[in-house]
CSV table of C-alpha atoms in Angstrom, one decimal:
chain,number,residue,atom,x,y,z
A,1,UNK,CA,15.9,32.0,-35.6
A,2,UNK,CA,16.0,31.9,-31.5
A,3,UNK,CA,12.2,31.6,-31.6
A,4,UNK,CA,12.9,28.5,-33.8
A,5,UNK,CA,16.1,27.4,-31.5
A,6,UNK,CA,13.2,27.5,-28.4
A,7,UNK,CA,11.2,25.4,-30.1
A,8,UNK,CA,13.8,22.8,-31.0
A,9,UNK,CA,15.1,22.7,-27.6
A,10,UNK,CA,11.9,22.5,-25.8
A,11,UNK,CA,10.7,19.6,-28.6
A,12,UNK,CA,14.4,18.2,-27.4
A,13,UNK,CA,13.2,18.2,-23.5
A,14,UNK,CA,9.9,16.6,-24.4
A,15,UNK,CA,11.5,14.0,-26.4
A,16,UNK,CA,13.5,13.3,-23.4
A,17,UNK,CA,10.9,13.1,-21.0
A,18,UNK,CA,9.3,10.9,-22.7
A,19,UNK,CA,11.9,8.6,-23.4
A,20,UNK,CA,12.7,8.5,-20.0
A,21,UNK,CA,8.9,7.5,-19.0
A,22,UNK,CA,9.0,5.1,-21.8
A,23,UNK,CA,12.3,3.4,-20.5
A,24,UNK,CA,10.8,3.6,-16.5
A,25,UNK,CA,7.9,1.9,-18.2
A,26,UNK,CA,9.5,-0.9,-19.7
A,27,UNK,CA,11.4,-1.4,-16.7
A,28,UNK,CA,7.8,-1.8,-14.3
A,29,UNK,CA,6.5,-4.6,-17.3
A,30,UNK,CA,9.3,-6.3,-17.1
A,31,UNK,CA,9.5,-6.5,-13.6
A,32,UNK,CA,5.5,-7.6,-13.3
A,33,UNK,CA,6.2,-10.0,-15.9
A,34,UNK,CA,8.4,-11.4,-13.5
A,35,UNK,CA,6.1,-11.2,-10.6
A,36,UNK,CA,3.2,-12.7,-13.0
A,37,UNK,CA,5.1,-15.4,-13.5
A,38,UNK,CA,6.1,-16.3,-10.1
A,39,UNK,CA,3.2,-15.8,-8.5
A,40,UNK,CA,0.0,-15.2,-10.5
A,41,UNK,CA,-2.1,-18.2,-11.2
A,42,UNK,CA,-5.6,-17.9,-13.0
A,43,UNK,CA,-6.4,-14.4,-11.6
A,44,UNK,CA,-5.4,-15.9,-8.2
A,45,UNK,CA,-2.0,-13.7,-6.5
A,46,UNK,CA,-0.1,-16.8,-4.2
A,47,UNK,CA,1.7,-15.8,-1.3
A,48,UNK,CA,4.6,-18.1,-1.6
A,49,UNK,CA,5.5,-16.8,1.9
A,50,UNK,CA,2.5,-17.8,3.4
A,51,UNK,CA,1.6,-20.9,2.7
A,52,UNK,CA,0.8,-20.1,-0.6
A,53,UNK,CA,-2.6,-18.6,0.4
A,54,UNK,CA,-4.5,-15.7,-1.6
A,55,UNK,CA,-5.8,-12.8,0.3
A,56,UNK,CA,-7.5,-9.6,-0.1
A,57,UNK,CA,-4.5,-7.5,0.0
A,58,UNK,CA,-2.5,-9.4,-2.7
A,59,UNK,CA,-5.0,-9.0,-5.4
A,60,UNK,CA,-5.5,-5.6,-4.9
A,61,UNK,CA,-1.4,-5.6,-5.7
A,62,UNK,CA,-2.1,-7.4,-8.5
A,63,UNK,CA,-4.6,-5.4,-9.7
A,64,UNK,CA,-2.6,-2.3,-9.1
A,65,UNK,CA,0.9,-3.7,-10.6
A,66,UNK,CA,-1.5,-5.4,-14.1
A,67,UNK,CA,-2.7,-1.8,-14.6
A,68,UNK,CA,0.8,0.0,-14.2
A,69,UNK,CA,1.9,-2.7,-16.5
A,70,UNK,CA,-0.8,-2.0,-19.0
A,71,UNK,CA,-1.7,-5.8,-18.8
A,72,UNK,CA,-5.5,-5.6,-18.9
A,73,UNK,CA,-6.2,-9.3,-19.5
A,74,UNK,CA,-4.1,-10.1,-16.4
A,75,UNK,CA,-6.0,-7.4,-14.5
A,76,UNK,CA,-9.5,-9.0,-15.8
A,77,UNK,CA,-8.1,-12.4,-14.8
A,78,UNK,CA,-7.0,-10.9,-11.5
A,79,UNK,CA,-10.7,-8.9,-11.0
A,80,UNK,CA,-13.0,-11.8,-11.9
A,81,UNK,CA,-11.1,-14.0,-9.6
A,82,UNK,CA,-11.4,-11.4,-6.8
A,83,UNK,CA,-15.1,-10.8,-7.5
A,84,UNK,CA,-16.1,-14.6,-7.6
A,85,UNK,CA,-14.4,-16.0,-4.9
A,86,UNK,CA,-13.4,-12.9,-2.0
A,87,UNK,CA,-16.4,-10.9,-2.4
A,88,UNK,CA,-18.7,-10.7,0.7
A,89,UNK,CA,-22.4,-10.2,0.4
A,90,UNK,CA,-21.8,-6.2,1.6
A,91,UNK,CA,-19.3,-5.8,-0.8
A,92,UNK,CA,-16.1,-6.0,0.9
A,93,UNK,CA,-13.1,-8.9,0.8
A,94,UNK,CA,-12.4,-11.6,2.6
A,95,UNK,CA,-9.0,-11.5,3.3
A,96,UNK,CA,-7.7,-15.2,3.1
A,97,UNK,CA,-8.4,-17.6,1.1
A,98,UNK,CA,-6.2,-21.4,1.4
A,99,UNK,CA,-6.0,-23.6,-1.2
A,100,UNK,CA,-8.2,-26.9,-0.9
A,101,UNK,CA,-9.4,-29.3,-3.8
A,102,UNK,CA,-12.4,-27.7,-4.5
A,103,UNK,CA,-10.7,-24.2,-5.7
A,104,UNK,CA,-13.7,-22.0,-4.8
A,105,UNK,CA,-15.1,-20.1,-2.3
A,106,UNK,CA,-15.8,-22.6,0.2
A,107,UNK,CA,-11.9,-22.0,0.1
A,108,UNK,CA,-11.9,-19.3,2.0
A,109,UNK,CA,-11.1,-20.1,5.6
A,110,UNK,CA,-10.9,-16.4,7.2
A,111,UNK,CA,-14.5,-14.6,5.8
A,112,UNK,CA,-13.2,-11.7,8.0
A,113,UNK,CA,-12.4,-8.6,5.7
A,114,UNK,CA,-9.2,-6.7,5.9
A,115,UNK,CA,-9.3,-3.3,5.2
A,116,UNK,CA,-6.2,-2.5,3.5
A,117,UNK,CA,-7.2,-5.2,1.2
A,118,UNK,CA,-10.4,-3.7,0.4
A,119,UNK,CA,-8.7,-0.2,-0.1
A,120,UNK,CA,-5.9,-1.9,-2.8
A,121,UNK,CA,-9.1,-3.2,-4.5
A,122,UNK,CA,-11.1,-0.3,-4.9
A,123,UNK,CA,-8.5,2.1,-5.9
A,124,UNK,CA,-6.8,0.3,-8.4
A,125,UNK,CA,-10.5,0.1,-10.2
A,126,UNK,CA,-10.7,3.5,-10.3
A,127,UNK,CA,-7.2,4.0,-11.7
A,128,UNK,CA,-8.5,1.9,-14.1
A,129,UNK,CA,-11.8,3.3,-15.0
A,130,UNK,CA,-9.3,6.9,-15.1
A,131,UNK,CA,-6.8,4.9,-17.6
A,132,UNK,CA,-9.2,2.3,-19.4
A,133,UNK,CA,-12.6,4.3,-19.3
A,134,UNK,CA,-16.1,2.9,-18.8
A,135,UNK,CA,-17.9,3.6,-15.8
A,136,UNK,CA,-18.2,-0.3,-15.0
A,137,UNK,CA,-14.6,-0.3,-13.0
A,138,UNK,CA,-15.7,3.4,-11.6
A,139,UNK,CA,-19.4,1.8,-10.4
A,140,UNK,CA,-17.4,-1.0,-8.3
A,141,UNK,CA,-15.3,1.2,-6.7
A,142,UNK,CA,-17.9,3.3,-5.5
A,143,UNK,CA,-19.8,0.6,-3.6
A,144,UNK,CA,-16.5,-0.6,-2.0
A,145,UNK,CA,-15.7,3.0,-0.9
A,146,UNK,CA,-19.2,3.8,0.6
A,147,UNK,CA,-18.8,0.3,2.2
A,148,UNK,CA,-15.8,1.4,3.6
A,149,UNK,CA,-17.1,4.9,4.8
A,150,UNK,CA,-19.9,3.0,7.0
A,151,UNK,CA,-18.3,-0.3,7.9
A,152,UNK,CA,-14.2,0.7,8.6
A,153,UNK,CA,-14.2,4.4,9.7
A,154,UNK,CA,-15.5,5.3,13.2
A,155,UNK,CA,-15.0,8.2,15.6
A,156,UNK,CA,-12.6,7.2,18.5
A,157,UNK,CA,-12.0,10.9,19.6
A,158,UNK,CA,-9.9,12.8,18.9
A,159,UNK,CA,-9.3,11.0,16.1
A,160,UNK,CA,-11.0,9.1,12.6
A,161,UNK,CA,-9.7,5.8,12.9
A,162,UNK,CA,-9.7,2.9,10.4
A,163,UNK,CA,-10.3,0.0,11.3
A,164,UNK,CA,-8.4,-3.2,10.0
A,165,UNK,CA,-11.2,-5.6,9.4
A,166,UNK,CA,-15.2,-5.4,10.5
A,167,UNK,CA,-14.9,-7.8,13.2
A,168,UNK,CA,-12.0,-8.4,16.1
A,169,UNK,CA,-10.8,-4.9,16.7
A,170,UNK,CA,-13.0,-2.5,18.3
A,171,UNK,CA,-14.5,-3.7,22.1
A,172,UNK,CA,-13.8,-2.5,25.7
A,173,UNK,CA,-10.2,-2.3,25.5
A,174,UNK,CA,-10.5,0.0,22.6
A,175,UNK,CA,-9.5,0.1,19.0
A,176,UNK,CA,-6.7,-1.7,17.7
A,177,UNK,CA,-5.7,-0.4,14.4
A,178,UNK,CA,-2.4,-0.8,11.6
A,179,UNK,CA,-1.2,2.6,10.1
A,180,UNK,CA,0.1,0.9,7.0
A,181,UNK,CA,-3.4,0.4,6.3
A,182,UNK,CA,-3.8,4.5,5.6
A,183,UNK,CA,-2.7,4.2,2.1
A,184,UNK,CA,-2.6,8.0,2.1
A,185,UNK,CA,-3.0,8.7,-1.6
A,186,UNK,CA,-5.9,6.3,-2.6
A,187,UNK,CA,-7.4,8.4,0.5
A,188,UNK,CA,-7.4,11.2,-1.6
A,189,UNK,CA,-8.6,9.9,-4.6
A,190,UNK,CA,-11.6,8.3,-2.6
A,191,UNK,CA,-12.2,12.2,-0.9
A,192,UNK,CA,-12.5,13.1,-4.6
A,193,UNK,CA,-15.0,10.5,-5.0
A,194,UNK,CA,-17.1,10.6,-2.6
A,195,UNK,CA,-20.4,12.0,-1.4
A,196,UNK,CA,-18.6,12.9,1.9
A,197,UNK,CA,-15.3,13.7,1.2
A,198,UNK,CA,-14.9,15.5,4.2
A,199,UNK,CA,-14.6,12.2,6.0
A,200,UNK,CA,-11.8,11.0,4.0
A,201,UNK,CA,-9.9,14.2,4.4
A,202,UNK,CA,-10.1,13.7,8.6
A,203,UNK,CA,-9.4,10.1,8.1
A,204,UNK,CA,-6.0,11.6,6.1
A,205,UNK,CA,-5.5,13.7,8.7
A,206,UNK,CA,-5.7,11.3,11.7
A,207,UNK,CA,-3.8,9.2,10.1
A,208,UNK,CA,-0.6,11.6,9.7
A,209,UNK,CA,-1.2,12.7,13.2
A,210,UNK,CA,-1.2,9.1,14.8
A,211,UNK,CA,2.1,8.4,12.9
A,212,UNK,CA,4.2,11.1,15.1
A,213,UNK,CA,2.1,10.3,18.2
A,214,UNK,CA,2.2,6.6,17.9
A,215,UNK,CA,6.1,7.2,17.5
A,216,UNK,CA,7.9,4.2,20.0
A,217,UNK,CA,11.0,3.5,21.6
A,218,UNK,CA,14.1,5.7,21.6
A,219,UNK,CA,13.8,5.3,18.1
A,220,UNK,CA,10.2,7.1,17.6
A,221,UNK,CA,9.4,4.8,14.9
A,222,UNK,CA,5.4,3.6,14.4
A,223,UNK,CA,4.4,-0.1,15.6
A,224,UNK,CA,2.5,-2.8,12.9
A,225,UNK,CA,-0.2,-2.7,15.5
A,226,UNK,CA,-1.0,0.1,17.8
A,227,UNK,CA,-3.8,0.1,20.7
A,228,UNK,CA,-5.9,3.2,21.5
A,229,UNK,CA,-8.0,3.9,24.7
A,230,UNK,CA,-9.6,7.3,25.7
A,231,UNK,CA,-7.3,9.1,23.4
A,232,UNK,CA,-4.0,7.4,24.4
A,233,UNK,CA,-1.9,5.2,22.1
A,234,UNK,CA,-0.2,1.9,23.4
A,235,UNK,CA,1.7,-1.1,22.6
A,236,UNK,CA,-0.8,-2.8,25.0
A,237,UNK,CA,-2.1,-6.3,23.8
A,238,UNK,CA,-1.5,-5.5,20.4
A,239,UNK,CA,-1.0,-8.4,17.6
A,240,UNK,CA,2.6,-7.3,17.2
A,241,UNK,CA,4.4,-4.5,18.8
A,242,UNK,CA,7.4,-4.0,16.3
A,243,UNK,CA,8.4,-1.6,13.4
A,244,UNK,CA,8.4,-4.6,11.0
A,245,UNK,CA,7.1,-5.9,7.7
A,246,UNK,CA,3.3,-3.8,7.9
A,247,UNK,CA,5.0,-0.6,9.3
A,248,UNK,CA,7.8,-0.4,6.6
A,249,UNK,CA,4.8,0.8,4.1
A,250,UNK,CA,4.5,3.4,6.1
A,251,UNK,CA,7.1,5.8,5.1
A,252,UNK,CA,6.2,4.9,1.6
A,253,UNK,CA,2.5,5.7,1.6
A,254,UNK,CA,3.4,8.9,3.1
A,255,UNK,CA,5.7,10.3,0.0
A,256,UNK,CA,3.7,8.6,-2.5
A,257,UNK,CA,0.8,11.5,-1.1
A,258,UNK,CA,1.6,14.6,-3.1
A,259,UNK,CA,-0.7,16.1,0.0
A,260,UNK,CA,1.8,14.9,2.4
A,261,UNK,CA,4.1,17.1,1.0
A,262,UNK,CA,2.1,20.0,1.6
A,263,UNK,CA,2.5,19.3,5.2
A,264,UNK,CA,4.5,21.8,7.5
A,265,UNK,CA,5.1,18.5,9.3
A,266,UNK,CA,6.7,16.7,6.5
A,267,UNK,CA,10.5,16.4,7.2
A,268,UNK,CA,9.5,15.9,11.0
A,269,UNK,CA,7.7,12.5,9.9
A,270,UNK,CA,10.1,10.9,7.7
A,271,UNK,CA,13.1,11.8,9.9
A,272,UNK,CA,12.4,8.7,12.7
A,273,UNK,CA,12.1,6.7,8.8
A,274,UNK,CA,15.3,8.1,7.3
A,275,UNK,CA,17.8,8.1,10.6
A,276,UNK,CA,16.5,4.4,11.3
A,277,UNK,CA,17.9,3.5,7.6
A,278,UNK,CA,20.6,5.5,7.9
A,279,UNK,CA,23.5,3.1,9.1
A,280,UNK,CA,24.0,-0.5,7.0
A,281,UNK,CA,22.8,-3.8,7.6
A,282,UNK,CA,19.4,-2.8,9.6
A,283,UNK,CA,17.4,-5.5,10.9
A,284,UNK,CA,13.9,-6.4,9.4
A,285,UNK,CA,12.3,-5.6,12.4
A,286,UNK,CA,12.6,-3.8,15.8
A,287,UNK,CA,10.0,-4.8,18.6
A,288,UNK,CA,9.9,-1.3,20.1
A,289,UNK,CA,9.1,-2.3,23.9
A,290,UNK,CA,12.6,-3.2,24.7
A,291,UNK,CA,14.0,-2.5,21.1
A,292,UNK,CA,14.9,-5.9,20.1
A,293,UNK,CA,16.2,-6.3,16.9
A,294,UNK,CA,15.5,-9.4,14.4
A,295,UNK,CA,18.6,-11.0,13.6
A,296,UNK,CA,18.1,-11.1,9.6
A,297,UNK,CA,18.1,-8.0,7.9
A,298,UNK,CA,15.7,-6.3,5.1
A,299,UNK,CA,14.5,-8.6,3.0
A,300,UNK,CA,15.2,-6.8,-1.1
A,301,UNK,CA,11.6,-5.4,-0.5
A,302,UNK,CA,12.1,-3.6,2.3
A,303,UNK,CA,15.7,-2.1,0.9
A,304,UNK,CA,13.4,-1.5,-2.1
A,305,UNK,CA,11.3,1.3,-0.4
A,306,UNK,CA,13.7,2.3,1.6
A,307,UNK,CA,15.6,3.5,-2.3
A,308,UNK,CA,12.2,4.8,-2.9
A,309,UNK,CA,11.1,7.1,-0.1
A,310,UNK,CA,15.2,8.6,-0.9
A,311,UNK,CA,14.6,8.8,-4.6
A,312,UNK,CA,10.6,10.8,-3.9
A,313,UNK,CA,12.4,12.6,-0.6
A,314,UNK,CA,16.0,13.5,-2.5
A,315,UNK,CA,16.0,12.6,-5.9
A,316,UNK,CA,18.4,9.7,-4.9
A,317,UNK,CA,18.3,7.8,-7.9
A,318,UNK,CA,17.1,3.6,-7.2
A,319,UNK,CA,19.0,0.5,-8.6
A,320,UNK,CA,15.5,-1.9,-7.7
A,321,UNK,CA,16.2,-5.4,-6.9
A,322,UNK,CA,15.7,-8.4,-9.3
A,323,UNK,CA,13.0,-10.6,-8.8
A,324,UNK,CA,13.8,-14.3,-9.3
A,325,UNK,CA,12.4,-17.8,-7.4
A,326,UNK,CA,14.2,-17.0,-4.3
A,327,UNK,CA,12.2,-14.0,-4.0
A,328,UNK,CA,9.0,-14.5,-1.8
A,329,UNK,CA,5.6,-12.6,-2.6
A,330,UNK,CA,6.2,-9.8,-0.1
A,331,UNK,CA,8.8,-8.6,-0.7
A,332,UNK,CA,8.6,-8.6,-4.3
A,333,UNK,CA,4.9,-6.7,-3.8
A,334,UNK,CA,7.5,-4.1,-2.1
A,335,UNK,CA,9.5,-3.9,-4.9
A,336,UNK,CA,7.3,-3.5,-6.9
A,337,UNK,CA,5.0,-1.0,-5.2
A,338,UNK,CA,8.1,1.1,-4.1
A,339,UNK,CA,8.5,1.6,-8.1
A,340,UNK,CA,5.0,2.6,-8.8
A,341,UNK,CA,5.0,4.9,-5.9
A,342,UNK,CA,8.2,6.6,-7.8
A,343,UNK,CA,6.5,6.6,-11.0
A,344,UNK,CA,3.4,8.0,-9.9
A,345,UNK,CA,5.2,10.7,-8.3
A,346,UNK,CA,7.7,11.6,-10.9
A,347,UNK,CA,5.0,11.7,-13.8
């Protein structure tokens, strides 16, 4: 009889569970049916913010958010589009694309990569070779990976530094880079997926070191853009000097890594994160020189992983905005990645 009461209540808890990862489900689709609808067009993610340009870094949301979504034609759509028109001859992105009449690659304005876009794209192929099977969506991530490894990821000691695109940031004055381009957990799924794992693992590593170094203002909040130079970190000629809409992803990538919370380190990282967010009504941005603030305040993406990094840090439970028309393509990529990175980690 209690053997049989064990069994009934643990059948109970898994019925639960799964409910409840059903109903989280459901919630994701019909948010990316919203997103689809507002800004997917033949494969081709618009950035109604932007001029309604494409770029690297939007499909490789797309690709991501069709997967979660379990849409596989979209993620086709998206894929093929991706391939065909942003694919350079070495086998990374180019990260913008602006609409003209002929709709194809001679589109493509910017041939310069971007190399958060280029990470999007490869990981979400091998979530979907893990999720959909075949070694075709496994076989392109690989080349974009070892791409990666010999194009993006060079020594600037101490440190393994990224950089943000092939050409433009790396000369005399020394490397510029962008943190919110170390999407720490596709990191480690490429270290488990590489020949030289070991070099994904220190660029992990640098990464979470640069974000308490790199720490500005009174604040000690990371910059969009941060300057290095004989192993010091500045604000110095940098393409913006601010904790704005690239550093915001920052705090997210962090506790979407379960490595990161293996780190003795972790509450000392996400405190500069959660005391920033702490009073009501923060601005959008902070430019962390003189620690001006924006006078508009988070956009519903922003708030969106702010709820997120609380609900993965403190089981805070999330009310996620709605997406409608008045929503623009960032923000509503925040949303929607802040709820993948809770998914992800409460699975």
């Amino acid at each position: 009889m209690v053997r049989q009461a064990r069994r009934a209540l643990v059948l109970g808890i898994v019925i639960m569970l799964t409910s409840c990862a059903k109903s989280d489900n459901r919630e994701f689709e019909n948010a990316f049916s919203a997103y689809k609808a507002l800004f997917v067009i033949d494969g081709r993610v618009i950035d109604t913010g932007n001029n309604n340009i494409s770029h690297s870094e939007g499909q490789g949301y797309g690709l991501l958010f069709s997967l979660a979504a379990n849409d596989r034609h979209t993620f086709e759509n998206i894929w093929t589009w991706t391939a065909d028109i942003l694919r350079r001859p070495d086998g990374l992105f180019s990260w913008r694309y602006t609409p003209c009449e002929a709709k194809n690659r001679t589109c493509v304005d910017d041939p310069n990569n971007a190399s958060d876009g280029d990470i999007l794209i490869a990981w979400a192929l091998l979530r979907a070779a893990e999720k959909w099977g075949g070694d075709g969506y496994r076989s392109e991530a690989i080349k974009i990976i070892n791409t990666i490894e010999k194009k993006l990821i060079v020594a600037q000691e101490p440190y393994t530094l990224l950089l943000p695109g092939v050409a433009g940031f790396k000369d005399d004055s020394g490397v510029q880079f962008n943190l919110s381009y170390w999407v720490f957990p596709a990191l480690t799924a490429f270290s488990q997926n590489s020949d030289n794992p070991d070099v994904w693992k220190a660029l992990f590593e640098s990464g979470i070191f640069l974000i308490q170094e790199a720490s500005f203002s009174s604040y000690k909040l990371p910059s969009d853009w941060t300057r290095i130079k004989n192993g010091k970190v500045s604000l110095d000629n940098v393409i913006a000097g601010e904790f704005g809409f690239n550093a915001v992803r920052i705090p997210l990538h962090l506790v979407w890594s379960p490595a990161f919370h293996e780190n003795a380190k972790r509450d000392t990282l996400l405190a500069p994160f959660t005391t920033w967010w702490s009073s009501p009504d923060k601005p959008a941005t902070l430019e962390l020189e003189n620690e001006a603030p924006s006078d508009y305040t988070m956009t519903p993406g922003m708030k969106a992983v702010v709820q997120a990094v609380n609900k993965i840090d403190n089981g805070k439970q999330p009310r996620w905005p709605i997406l409608n028309r008045n929503t623009d393509y960032y923000s509503a990529s925040l949303v929607l990645l802040s709820m993948l990175a809770v998914s992800d980690m409460s699975s």
